[in-house]
């Protein structure tokens, strides 16, 4: 197999997740040479306001996809929840590895272990309109404020007292060294996660048949089925970061809920 280049965002979380995929491919194809290509996205560069005000899709993915289309990389890793449901012509989602916990997590500066326990008028950091809608549905008194940046930056702002609590994806926290900061995983029946949250997308050019055969190996059937079911609802609702849409799919006894 020829040497291949793997594109990813340059955040700590993205590089950690990409490292896991890189190892999966190396285990599948011993001796393969994989080089990481770090790509800066618009979402990484502009982190000043609520995410839903971005007004565009592909906020964290377009530049990474362009690296594939421009032959600056051979395959890429994305957080699947960031990838638009309309597949970019010339590209394909070749693998969705085993999905991590899709739940949202509450981190606090208090003894609270649930949204109900937060102090009256608590300042909660999140830039997701979905999270804001569900927080205010449960607690109209909460003061939701923009929170952007990588995981370390967000947790640091909490530790500095800029917020009383923040909401982050449990999967990202569990993939890094800050999982111990989680005060509570939010239950699906009260706090619906983003479509495909906790899943990774491994993307290739659709005509690169040699590489597709190697990259497809980590694909996990149940993870793909649940994530794609959630994304099909997102697509049907014409949703993106600008609407408060959450979807959670589970499989039990050959039935999808």
mmCIF file of N, CA, C and O in Angstrom, residues 104-110 112 118 123-125 147 151 154-156 158-159 163-170 173 178-186:
data_model
loop_
_atom_site.group_PDB
_atom_site.id
_atom_site.type_symbol
_atom_site.label_atom_id
_atom_site.label_comp_id
_atom_site.label_asym_id
_atom_site.label_seq_id
_atom_site.Cartn_x
_atom_site.Cartn_y
_atom_site.Cartn_z
ATOM 1 N N UNK A 104 -24.935 14.083 26.253
ATOM 2 C CA UNK A 104 -24.330 15.330 26.694
ATOM 3 C C UNK A 104 -23.962 15.191 28.167
ATOM 4 O O UNK A 104 -24.555 14.384 28.899
ATOM 5 N N UNK A 105 -22.986 15.989 28.599
ATOM 6 C CA UNK A 105 -22.523 15.924 29.982
ATOM 7 C C UNK A 105 -22.568 17.303 30.613
ATOM 8 O O UNK A 105 -22.297 18.313 29.960
ATOM 9 N N UNK A 106 -22.905 17.325 31.901
ATOM 10 C CA UNK A 106 -22.932 18.550 32.691
ATOM 11 C C UNK A 106 -21.659 18.643 33.511
ATOM 12 O O UNK A 106 -21.277 17.686 34.190
ATOM 13 N N UNK A 107 -20.984 19.779 33.428
ATOM 14 C CA UNK A 107 -19.814 20.074 34.262
ATOM 15 C C UNK A 107 -20.149 21.324 35.064
ATOM 16 O O UNK A 107 -20.656 22.306 34.497
ATOM 17 N N UNK A 108 -19.885 21.308 36.352
ATOM 18 C CA UNK A 108 -20.287 22.438 37.181
ATOM 19 C C UNK A 108 -19.176 22.881 38.135
ATOM 20 O O UNK A 108 -18.226 22.138 38.399
ATOM 21 N N UNK A 109 -19.345 24.091 38.633
ATOM 22 C CA UNK A 109 -18.502 24.638 39.692
ATOM 23 C C UNK A 109 -19.168 24.492 41.047
ATOM 24 O O UNK A 109 -18.694 25.031 42.041
ATOM 25 N N UNK A 110 -20.308 23.776 41.071
ATOM 26 C CA UNK A 110 -21.081 23.619 42.291
ATOM 27 C C UNK A 110 -21.198 22.138 42.617
ATOM 28 O O UNK A 110 -20.594 21.293 41.952
ATOM 29 N N UNK A 112 -23.894 20.539 42.165
ATOM 30 C CA UNK A 112 -25.016 20.058 41.360
ATOM 31 C C UNK A 112 -24.642 18.810 40.568
ATOM 32 O O UNK A 112 -23.561 18.724 39.993
ATOM 33 N N UNK A 118 -28.910 22.991 39.692
ATOM 34 C CA UNK A 118 -28.156 24.230 39.486
ATOM 35 C C UNK A 118 -28.792 25.388 40.258
ATOM 36 O O UNK A 118 -30.021 25.452 40.383
ATOM 37 N N UNK A 123 -25.278 30.710 35.478
ATOM 38 C CA UNK A 123 -24.722 31.036 34.169
ATOM 39 C C UNK A 123 -24.166 29.746 33.548
ATOM 40 O O UNK A 123 -23.232 29.147 34.074
ATOM 41 N N UNK A 124 -24.773 29.326 32.446
ATOM 42 C CA UNK A 124 -24.414 28.053 31.804
ATOM 43 C C UNK A 124 -23.812 28.337 30.435
ATOM 44 O O UNK A 124 -24.415 29.043 29.612
ATOM 45 N N UNK A 125 -22.646 27.797 30.184
ATOM 46 C CA UNK A 125 -21.948 28.015 28.928
ATOM 47 C C UNK A 125 -22.254 26.959 27.895
ATOM 48 O O UNK A 125 -22.056 25.762 28.133
ATOM 49 N N UNK A 147 -20.200 29.818 24.620
ATOM 50 C CA UNK A 147 -18.980 29.126 25.050
ATOM 51 C C UNK A 147 -18.401 28.423 23.837
ATOM 52 O O UNK A 147 -18.991 27.479 23.326
ATOM 53 N N UNK A 151 -11.864 21.777 24.069
ATOM 54 C CA UNK A 151 -12.313 21.282 25.369
ATOM 55 C C UNK A 151 -11.512 21.896 26.509
ATOM 56 O O UNK A 151 -12.080 22.332 27.520
ATOM 57 N N UNK A 154 -12.638 25.436 27.173
ATOM 58 C CA UNK A 154 -13.959 25.520 27.799
ATOM 59 C C UNK A 154 -13.895 25.130 29.277
ATOM 60 O O UNK A 154 -14.512 25.792 30.124
ATOM 61 N N UNK A 155 -13.165 24.056 29.573
ATOM 62 C CA UNK A 155 -13.055 23.624 30.968
ATOM 63 C C UNK A 155 -12.291 24.668 31.785
ATOM 64 O O UNK A 155 -12.634 24.950 32.941
ATOM 65 N N UNK A 156 -11.269 25.275 31.190
ATOM 66 C CA UNK A 156 -10.521 26.318 31.897
ATOM 67 C C UNK A 156 -11.421 27.492 32.252
ATOM 68 O O UNK A 156 -11.342 28.039 33.369
ATOM 69 N N UNK A 158 -14.577 27.382 32.828
ATOM 70 C CA UNK A 158 -15.397 26.937 33.961
ATOM 71 C C UNK A 158 -14.594 27.016 35.253
ATOM 72 O O UNK A 158 -15.076 27.553 36.260
ATOM 73 N N UNK A 159 -13.368 26.504 35.230
ATOM 74 C CA UNK A 159 -12.515 26.507 36.425
ATOM 75 C C UNK A 159 -12.212 27.923 36.906
ATOM 76 O O UNK A 159 -12.049 28.155 38.111
ATOM 77 N N UNK A 163 -18.224 30.669 34.321
ATOM 78 C CA UNK A 163 -19.532 30.020 34.228
ATOM 79 C C UNK A 163 -19.766 29.221 35.506
ATOM 80 O O UNK A 163 -18.821 28.784 36.166
ATOM 81 N N UNK A 164 -21.058 29.004 35.821
ATOM 82 C CA UNK A 164 -21.412 28.108 36.923
ATOM 83 C C UNK A 164 -21.443 26.661 36.447
ATOM 84 O O UNK A 164 -21.236 25.730 37.234
ATOM 85 N N UNK A 165 -21.728 26.481 35.165
ATOM 86 C CA UNK A 165 -21.794 25.140 34.582
ATOM 87 C C UNK A 165 -21.598 25.252 33.076
ATOM 88 O O UNK A 165 -21.802 26.331 32.486
ATOM 89 N N UNK A 166 -21.184 24.168 32.457
ATOM 90 C CA UNK A 166 -21.090 24.095 31.000
ATOM 91 C C UNK A 166 -21.622 22.740 30.550
ATOM 92 O O UNK A 166 -21.666 21.783 31.338
ATOM 93 N N UNK A 167 -22.044 22.680 29.300
ATOM 94 C CA UNK A 167 -22.521 21.425 28.714
ATOM 95 C C UNK A 167 -21.590 21.053 27.564
ATOM 96 O O UNK A 167 -21.345 21.861 26.668
ATOM 97 N N UNK A 168 -21.069 19.823 27.591
ATOM 98 C CA UNK A 168 -20.201 19.318 26.530
ATOM 99 C C UNK A 168 -20.617 17.892 26.181
ATOM 100 O O UNK A 168 -21.318 17.229 26.954
ATOM 101 N N UNK A 169 -20.171 17.423 25.035
ATOM 102 C CA UNK A 169 -20.438 16.035 24.653
ATOM 103 C C UNK A 169 -19.602 15.087 25.500
ATOM 104 O O UNK A 169 -18.395 15.270 25.651
ATOM 105 N N UNK A 170 -20.258 14.075 26.058
ATOM 106 C CA UNK A 170 -19.551 13.110 26.903
ATOM 107 C C UNK A 170 -18.443 12.397 26.135
ATOM 108 O O UNK A 170 -17.376 12.119 26.690
ATOM 109 N N UNK A 173 -15.188 14.350 26.094
ATOM 110 C CA UNK A 173 -14.560 14.364 27.415
ATOM 111 C C UNK A 173 -13.920 13.017 27.720
ATOM 112 O O UNK A 173 -12.821 12.940 28.276
ATOM 113 N N UNK A 178 -10.003 14.815 30.609
ATOM 114 C CA UNK A 178 -10.842 15.629 31.489
ATOM 115 C C UNK A 178 -12.173 14.954 31.820
ATOM 116 O O UNK A 178 -13.093 15.610 32.316
ATOM 117 N N UNK A 179 -12.289 13.658 31.586
ATOM 118 C CA UNK A 179 -13.531 12.940 31.891
ATOM 119 C C UNK A 179 -13.895 13.043 33.368
ATOM 120 O O UNK A 179 -15.082 12.998 33.727
ATOM 121 N N UNK A 180 -12.892 13.187 34.228
ATOM 122 C CA UNK A 180 -13.159 13.275 35.665
ATOM 123 C C UNK A 180 -13.903 14.558 36.041
ATOM 124 O O UNK A 180 -14.408 14.684 37.165
ATOM 125 N N UNK A 181 -13.988 15.499 35.117
ATOM 126 C CA UNK A 181 -14.688 16.756 35.379
ATOM 127 C C UNK A 181 -16.211 16.613 35.243
ATOM 128 O O UNK A 181 -16.957 17.519 35.628
ATOM 129 N N UNK A 182 -16.685 15.508 34.689
ATOM 130 C CA UNK A 182 -18.121 15.331 34.443
ATOM 131 C C UNK A 182 -18.872 15.232 35.771
ATOM 132 O O UNK A 182 -18.574 14.390 36.607
ATOM 133 N N UNK A 183 -19.850 16.118 35.943
ATOM 134 C CA UNK A 183 -20.712 16.064 37.126
ATOM 135 C C UNK A 183 -21.867 15.100 36.921
ATOM 136 O O UNK A 183 -22.333 14.465 37.872
ATOM 137 N N UNK A 184 -22.358 15.002 35.680
ATOM 138 C CA UNK A 184 -23.456 14.079 35.375
ATOM 139 C C UNK A 184 -23.574 13.920 33.869
ATOM 140 O O UNK A 184 -23.400 14.888 33.117
ATOM 141 N N UNK A 185 -23.859 12.686 33.441
ATOM 142 C CA UNK A 185 -24.270 12.460 32.057
ATOM 143 C C UNK A 185 -25.766 12.718 31.992
ATOM 144 O O UNK A 185 -26.522 12.230 32.836
ATOM 145 N N UNK A 186 -26.211 13.525 31.034
ATOM 146 C CA UNK A 186 -27.611 13.920 30.979
ATOM 147 C C UNK A 186 -28.449 12.824 30.318
ATOM 148 O O UNK A 186 -28.106 12.343 29.235
#
